[in-house]
Tab-separated table of C-alpha atoms in Angstrom:
chain	number	residue	atom	x	y	z
A	1	UNK	CA	105.684	110.776	139.139
A	2	UNK	CA	102.865	113.498	139.557
A	3	UNK	CA	99.647	113.002	137.683
A	4	UNK	CA	97.156	115.989	137.782
A	5	UNK	CA	94.528	116.602	135.201
A	6	UNK	CA	93.773	120.148	136.419
A	7	UNK	CA	96.492	121.404	134.177
A	8	UNK	CA	94.141	120.931	131.236
A	9	UNK	CA	92.324	124.090	132.238
A	10	UNK	CA	95.297	126.028	132.830
A	11	UNK	CA	96.501	128.723	130.134
A	12	UNK	CA	99.347	127.879	127.732
A	13	UNK	CA	102.192	130.021	127.693
A	14	UNK	CA	102.788	129.713	123.934
A	15	UNK	CA	100.787	130.570	120.872
A	16	UNK	CA	99.468	127.793	118.367
A	17	UNK	CA	100.846	128.880	115.019
A	18	UNK	CA	97.965	127.435	113.027
A	19	UNK	CA	94.478	126.690	114.020
A	20	UNK	CA	91.939	126.813	111.442
A	21	UNK	CA	89.188	125.851	113.689
A	22	UNK	CA	89.506	128.537	116.367
A	23	UNK	CA	91.088	131.704	116.700
A	24	UNK	CA	93.687	130.914	119.554
A	25	UNK	CA	95.444	133.950	121.244
A	26	UNK	CA	98.481	134.062	123.277
A	27	UNK	CA	97.670	134.279	126.962
A	28	UNK	CA	94.123	132.938	126.381
A	29	UNK	CA	94.486	129.124	124.960
A	30	UNK	CA	94.006	126.610	127.537
A	31	UNK	CA	95.998	123.232	127.407
A	32	UNK	CA	92.709	121.184	126.405
A	33	UNK	CA	92.298	123.591	123.399
A	34	UNK	CA	95.963	122.895	122.421
A	35	UNK	CA	94.885	119.138	122.370
A	36	UNK	CA	91.895	119.716	120.070
A	37	UNK	CA	93.642	121.933	117.751
A	38	UNK	CA	96.696	119.718	117.507
A	39	UNK	CA	94.651	116.662	116.816
A	40	UNK	CA	92.471	118.489	114.242
A	41	UNK	CA	95.728	119.526	112.489
A	42	UNK	CA	97.045	116.023	112.280
A	43	UNK	CA	93.603	114.671	110.836
A	44	UNK	CA	93.923	117.598	108.236
A	45	UNK	CA	97.084	116.488	106.917
A	46	UNK	CA	96.109	112.582	107.326
A	47	UNK	CA	92.757	112.848	105.252
A	48	UNK	CA	94.099	114.991	102.455
A	49	UNK	CA	97.308	112.591	102.185
A	50	UNK	CA	94.999	109.851	102.128
A	51	UNK	CA	93.090	111.086	99.192
A	52	UNK	CA	95.923	112.542	97.234
A	53	UNK	CA	97.997	109.501	97.750
A	54	UNK	CA	95.392	107.188	96.732
A	55	UNK	CA	94.833	109.257	93.453
A	56	UNK	CA	98.490	109.246	92.546
A	57	UNK	CA	98.919	105.686	93.262
A	58	UNK	CA	96.271	104.281	90.870
A	59	UNK	CA	97.848	106.490	88.203
A	60	UNK	CA	101.293	105.344	88.868
A	61	UNK	CA	100.295	101.666	89.269
A	62	UNK	CA	98.441	101.808	86.069
A	63	UNK	CA	101.201	103.473	84.308
A	64	UNK	CA	103.453	100.790	85.499
A	65	UNK	CA	101.667	98.141	83.333
A	66	UNK	CA	101.077	100.487	80.385
A	67	UNK	CA	102.057	99.385	76.811
A	68	UNK	CA	103.913	102.591	76.533
A	69	UNK	CA	107.435	102.078	77.331
A	70	UNK	CA	108.282	105.533	78.441
A	71	UNK	CA	105.194	105.703	80.948
A	72	UNK	CA	106.056	102.322	82.377
A	73	UNK	CA	109.765	103.168	83.105
A	74	UNK	CA	108.771	106.576	84.594
A	75	UNK	CA	106.449	104.792	86.848
A	76	UNK	CA	109.003	102.136	87.452
A	77	UNK	CA	111.760	104.674	88.510
A	78	UNK	CA	109.270	106.846	90.897
A	79	UNK	CA	108.104	103.695	92.708
A	80	UNK	CA	111.743	102.517	93.098
A	81	UNK	CA	113.078	105.961	94.211
A	82	UNK	CA	110.363	106.905	96.730
A	83	UNK	CA	109.664	103.510	98.296
A	84	UNK	CA	113.466	103.102	99.049
A	85	UNK	CA	113.988	106.479	100.595
A	86	UNK	CA	113.587	107.154	104.490
A	87	UNK	CA	110.520	109.345	104.935
A	88	UNK	CA	112.026	111.971	107.141
A	89	UNK	CA	114.789	112.296	104.437
A	90	UNK	CA	111.853	112.924	101.928
A	91	UNK	CA	110.384	115.585	104.351
A	92	UNK	CA	113.397	117.557	104.351
A	93	UNK	CA	114.211	117.182	100.737
A	94	UNK	CA	110.685	118.731	99.786
A	95	UNK	CA	110.760	121.173	102.511
A	96	UNK	CA	114.116	122.644	102.403
A	97	UNK	CA	115.518	121.980	99.016
A	98	UNK	CA	112.354	122.041	96.836
A	99	UNK	CA	109.578	124.257	98.231
A	100	UNK	CA	111.152	126.771	100.472
A	101	UNK	CA	113.896	127.975	98.263
A	102	UNK	CA	111.684	128.123	94.954
A	103	UNK	CA	108.972	130.681	96.820
A	104	UNK	CA	109.471	134.414	97.079
A	105	UNK	CA	109.494	136.420	100.287
A	106	UNK	CA	106.592	138.086	101.451
A	107	UNK	CA	106.884	141.594	99.669
A	108	UNK	CA	107.451	139.644	96.211
A	109	UNK	CA	104.136	137.346	96.776
A	110	UNK	CA	102.857	135.465	93.800
A	111	UNK	CA	99.394	136.898	93.289
A	112	UNK	CA	97.066	134.200	92.152
A	113	UNK	CA	94.479	136.603	90.821
A	114	UNK	CA	91.691	137.249	93.173
A	115	UNK	CA	91.854	133.675	94.559
A	116	UNK	CA	95.031	134.509	96.767
A	117	UNK	CA	98.694	134.793	97.079
A	118	UNK	CA	101.792	132.565	97.618
A	119	UNK	CA	105.066	133.166	99.524
A	120	UNK	CA	107.466	131.493	101.965
A	121	UNK	CA	104.960	131.871	104.833
A	122	UNK	CA	102.326	129.752	102.953
A	123	UNK	CA	99.376	129.927	100.687
A	124	UNK	CA	96.596	132.655	101.400
A	125	UNK	CA	93.349	131.860	99.917
A	126	UNK	CA	90.513	134.463	99.806
A	127	UNK	CA	88.121	133.559	102.619
A	128	UNK	CA	84.455	132.694	101.899
A	129	UNK	CA	82.076	133.749	104.494
A	130	UNK	CA	78.287	133.717	104.721
A	131	UNK	CA	75.969	136.562	106.260
A	132	UNK	CA	73.465	133.548	107.520
A	133	UNK	CA	75.748	130.698	108.205
A	134	UNK	CA	73.147	128.368	109.474
A	135	UNK	CA	71.598	128.280	105.735
A	136	UNK	CA	75.307	127.442	104.579
A	137	UNK	CA	75.619	124.715	106.850
A	138	UNK	CA	71.944	123.539	105.675
A	139	UNK	CA	73.278	123.477	102.015
A	140	UNK	CA	76.244	121.407	103.185
A	141	UNK	CA	74.213	118.902	105.208
A	142	UNK	CA	71.908	118.498	101.961
A	143	UNK	CA	74.573	117.923	99.659
A	144	UNK	CA	76.197	115.298	102.060
A	145	UNK	CA	72.920	113.524	101.955
A	146	UNK	CA	72.366	113.634	98.058
A	147	UNK	CA	75.934	112.493	97.644
A	148	UNK	CA	75.160	109.395	100.001
A	149	UNK	CA	71.862	108.853	98.165
A	150	UNK	CA	73.774	108.932	94.772
A	151	UNK	CA	76.349	106.249	96.010
A	152	UNK	CA	73.616	104.083	97.209
A	153	UNK	CA	71.897	104.082	93.770
A	154	UNK	CA	74.464	101.778	92.213
A	155	UNK	CA	72.439	98.921	93.699
A	156	UNK	CA	69.138	100.075	93.382
A	157	UNK	CA	66.647	98.340	90.886
A	158	UNK	CA	66.874	99.658	87.389
A	159	UNK	CA	63.591	101.231	87.328
A	160	UNK	CA	64.531	103.912	89.885
A	161	UNK	CA	67.483	105.078	88.141
A	162	UNK	CA	65.227	108.199	86.838
A	163	UNK	CA	63.952	109.002	89.917
A	164	UNK	CA	67.308	109.103	91.607
A	165	UNK	CA	68.479	111.426	88.744
A	166	UNK	CA	65.347	113.745	89.358
A	167	UNK	CA	66.019	113.829	93.051
A	168	UNK	CA	69.710	114.846	92.548
A	169	UNK	CA	68.701	117.541	90.268
A	170	UNK	CA	66.411	119.062	92.827
A	171	UNK	CA	68.747	118.603	95.498
A	172	UNK	CA	71.534	120.642	93.460
A	173	UNK	CA	68.942	123.385	92.848
A	174	UNK	CA	68.056	123.546	96.597
A	175	UNK	CA	71.699	123.222	97.580
A	176	UNK	CA	72.392	126.282	95.097
A	177	UNK	CA	69.326	128.183	96.447
A	178	UNK	CA	70.536	127.760	100.064
A	179	UNK	CA	73.997	128.998	99.243
A	180	UNK	CA	72.456	132.177	97.420
A	181	UNK	CA	70.193	132.734	100.421
A	182	UNK	CA	72.874	132.494	102.721
A	183	UNK	CA	74.505	135.543	100.971
A	184	UNK	CA	77.961	134.518	100.368
A	185	UNK	CA	81.077	137.077	100.097
A	186	UNK	CA	84.793	136.465	99.615
A	187	UNK	CA	87.626	138.272	101.724
A	188	UNK	CA	90.898	138.285	99.698
A	189	UNK	CA	94.166	138.309	101.721
A	190	UNK	CA	96.087	141.690	101.736
A	191	UNK	CA	99.808	142.387	102.141
A	192	UNK	CA	100.293	144.589	105.479
A	193	UNK	CA	103.196	146.007	107.045
A	194	UNK	CA	103.657	143.126	109.748
A	195	UNK	CA	102.353	140.326	107.331
A	196	UNK	CA	99.285	139.172	105.554
A	197	UNK	CA	95.987	140.071	106.901
A	198	UNK	CA	92.729	138.587	105.965
A	199	UNK	CA	91.984	135.310	103.830
A	200	UNK	CA	92.372	131.477	104.824
A	201	UNK	CA	96.080	130.595	105.622
A	202	UNK	CA	97.705	127.423	104.561
A	203	UNK	CA	101.324	126.911	106.251
A	204	UNK	CA	104.173	125.800	104.066
A	205	UNK	CA	105.378	123.412	106.683
A	206	UNK	CA	101.504	121.921	106.112
A	207	UNK	CA	102.066	121.635	102.323
A	208	UNK	CA	105.374	120.177	102.590
A	209	UNK	CA	104.291	117.256	104.803
A	210	UNK	CA	101.244	116.762	103.011
A	211	UNK	CA	103.192	116.361	99.733
A	212	UNK	CA	106.083	114.163	101.274
A	213	UNK	CA	103.499	111.898	102.829
A	214	UNK	CA	101.649	111.777	99.642
A	215	UNK	CA	104.667	111.012	97.103
A	216	UNK	CA	105.900	108.290	99.705
A	217	UNK	CA	102.724	106.729	100.174
A	218	UNK	CA	101.337	106.879	96.365
A	219	UNK	CA	104.581	104.758	95.711
A	220	UNK	CA	103.372	101.881	97.994
A	221	UNK	CA	99.949	101.964	96.961
A	222	UNK	CA	101.109	101.862	93.146
A	223	UNK	CA	102.473	98.553	93.830
A	224	UNK	CA	99.250	97.295	95.477
A	225	UNK	CA	97.487	98.389	92.229
A	226	UNK	CA	99.647	96.779	90.030
A	227	UNK	CA	99.631	93.413	91.774
A	228	UNK	CA	95.677	93.696	91.879
A	229	UNK	CA	95.770	94.183	88.316
A	230	UNK	CA	98.066	91.586	87.418
A	231	UNK	CA	95.956	88.800	89.643
A	232	UNK	CA	92.991	89.384	87.450
A	233	UNK	CA	92.860	86.477	84.914
A	234	UNK	CA	94.130	87.440	81.577
A	235	UNK	CA	90.840	85.739	80.166
A	236	UNK	CA	89.118	88.616	81.331
A	237	UNK	CA	90.870	91.359	79.543
A	238	UNK	CA	90.755	89.252	76.310
A	239	UNK	CA	87.224	88.811	76.697
A	240	UNK	CA	86.479	92.311	77.058
A	241	UNK	CA	88.788	93.225	74.005
A	242	UNK	CA	86.639	90.649	71.900
A	243	UNK	CA	83.444	92.330	72.860
A	244	UNK	CA	84.927	95.418	71.426
A	245	UNK	CA	86.098	97.295	74.829
A	246	UNK	CA	88.766	100.017	74.409
A	247	UNK	CA	91.718	99.436	76.661
A	248	UNK	CA	90.667	102.167	79.014
A	249	UNK	CA	87.120	100.690	79.097
A	250	UNK	CA	88.514	97.392	79.956
A	251	UNK	CA	90.568	98.710	82.717
A	252	UNK	CA	87.836	100.664	84.191
A	253	UNK	CA	84.694	98.268	83.628
A	254	UNK	CA	86.625	94.995	83.895
A	255	UNK	CA	89.921	94.922	85.555
A	256	UNK	CA	89.724	97.585	88.363
A	257	UNK	CA	86.611	96.577	90.028
A	258	UNK	CA	87.945	93.111	90.294
A	259	UNK	CA	91.480	94.046	91.331
A	260	UNK	CA	89.824	96.288	94.197
A	261	UNK	CA	89.355	93.143	96.203
A	262	UNK	CA	93.138	92.711	96.195
A	263	UNK	CA	94.346	96.241	96.437
A	264	UNK	CA	92.256	97.030	99.511
A	265	UNK	CA	93.954	94.960	102.384
A	266	UNK	CA	97.453	96.186	101.674
A	267	UNK	CA	96.251	99.707	100.692
A	268	UNK	CA	94.535	99.693	104.324
A	269	UNK	CA	98.225	99.071	105.722
A	270	UNK	CA	99.453	102.014	104.074
A	271	UNK	CA	96.640	104.494	105.399
A	272	UNK	CA	97.784	103.311	108.809
A	273	UNK	CA	101.282	103.964	108.172
A	274	UNK	CA	100.451	107.376	106.891
A	275	UNK	CA	98.556	108.323	109.970
A	276	UNK	CA	101.584	107.217	112.251
A	277	UNK	CA	103.936	108.763	109.613
A	278	UNK	CA	102.108	112.124	110.272
A	279	UNK	CA	104.076	112.679	113.368
A	280	UNK	CA	107.298	113.610	111.259
A	281	UNK	CA	105.229	116.988	111.210
A	282	UNK	CA	107.574	118.063	114.012
A	283	UNK	CA	110.640	117.932	111.691
A	284	UNK	CA	109.200	120.875	109.590
A	285	UNK	CA	107.363	122.657	112.395
A	286	UNK	CA	103.839	121.932	111.607
A	287	UNK	CA	101.549	122.226	114.506
A	288	UNK	CA	100.352	118.766	114.789
A	289	UNK	CA	99.455	116.744	117.919
A	290	UNK	CA	102.865	115.428	118.377
A	291	UNK	CA	104.384	118.896	118.095
A	292	UNK	CA	102.184	121.113	120.028
A	293	UNK	CA	100.525	118.776	122.676
A	294	UNK	CA	103.383	115.623	123.299
A	295	UNK	CA	106.255	118.536	122.724
A	296	UNK	CA	105.429	121.828	123.971
A	297	UNK	CA	102.870	120.909	126.413
A	298	UNK	CA	104.631	118.021	127.900
A	299	UNK	CA	107.820	120.319	128.194
A	300	UNK	CA	105.752	123.149	130.015
A	301	UNK	CA	103.682	120.909	132.429
A	302	UNK	CA	105.778	117.764	133.062
A	303	UNK	CA	102.647	115.552	132.753
A	304	UNK	CA	104.320	113.195	130.731
A	305	UNK	CA	101.883	110.108	131.782
A	306	UNK	CA	98.541	112.204	130.894
A	307	UNK	CA	100.294	113.687	127.673
A	308	UNK	CA	101.796	110.378	126.275
A	309	UNK	CA	98.781	108.348	127.254
A	310	UNK	CA	96.348	110.654	125.354
A	311	UNK	CA	98.364	110.939	122.463
A	312	UNK	CA	98.741	106.935	122.308
A	313	UNK	CA	94.846	106.843	122.693
A	314	UNK	CA	94.487	109.470	119.926
A	315	UNK	CA	96.689	107.450	117.368
A	316	UNK	CA	95.274	104.081	118.424
A	317	UNK	CA	91.599	105.189	117.936
A	318	UNK	CA	91.924	106.710	114.543
A	319	UNK	CA	93.961	103.764	113.230
A	320	UNK	CA	91.340	101.357	114.522
A	321	UNK	CA	88.539	103.617	112.906
A	322	UNK	CA	90.469	103.579	109.571
A	323	UNK	CA	90.998	99.993	109.575
A	324	UNK	CA	87.280	99.546	110.632
A	325	UNK	CA	85.782	101.588	107.803
A	326	UNK	CA	88.342	100.204	105.138
A	327	UNK	CA	87.481	96.775	106.565
A	328	UNK	CA	83.724	97.248	106.019
A	329	UNK	CA	84.407	98.738	102.477
A	330	UNK	CA	86.430	95.462	101.742
A	331	UNK	CA	83.435	93.341	102.874
A	332	UNK	CA	81.206	95.133	100.511
A	333	UNK	CA	83.376	94.436	97.490
A	334	UNK	CA	83.738	90.850	98.092
A	335	UNK	CA	82.175	88.331	95.997
A	336	UNK	CA	79.434	86.356	97.981
A	337	UNK	CA	79.246	82.825	96.605
A	338	UNK	CA	75.738	81.215	96.782
């Protein structure tokens, strides 16, 4: 079998449909760029799916233990339904039965005010651009630094709380000033004869895949959340109520912080499953790494060993990285006995 890496610098004979990081045109895209865009598209749907499934899973898991009978039954029905359906079937259901038939054609697009428009081709949002991009990136870096400092302030001495608050306010003002100095402008999408021009495009296959992954993974995370809360001794809950805590305060301040130590390990497995299940993007035509790299590129170059090996390295690397980050967070949340 032929092994030759020179094809990476050859021009691909197909066009990548969705590439938010670069303007890749037919006849100008090289195969290594196809890999980079496919990997980036995979990470987009995985990161978005992890965030949304975690939020939805916590809400469903708490509702599963609610004193309200209707909320408890609805949460139970949600979990039992989506946990027992094949994920590929769910992807088809949301894409071909729910989302595509309910959206209008291009000429009858739903106009979302100045923010954008929605049709069967996707969601088109106004594109934010800056006359001085370097100042905008400086604002993003400063905001990220302030966020990290704010997260670390939870373990700071009590006397430093005021200083942290002042630093956050100053950082917020500095970020706003940098963004204003960068001269932002909005480019709204507009209907044209051959399609929609301008704006930022989020394709329907990406939305369908993201939603299917979110709904399915949230069902498993909800069960982990429920198990974690149940494992907290009942005396903790009763003690918080005797101190005058409301049920929400008891859940937020007493039960969930202790339950996290039990919730995190099974949740790591669900995050890894979500990463691997993102390969079902090929079923709805989303341009992820499996579709445009292991599919189109492999078919056109015949470099099976290199293409499949690189794909395996990609999934293994990011699975290990996800597991490492979550295990670090889990270690931080563990109770250290003296």
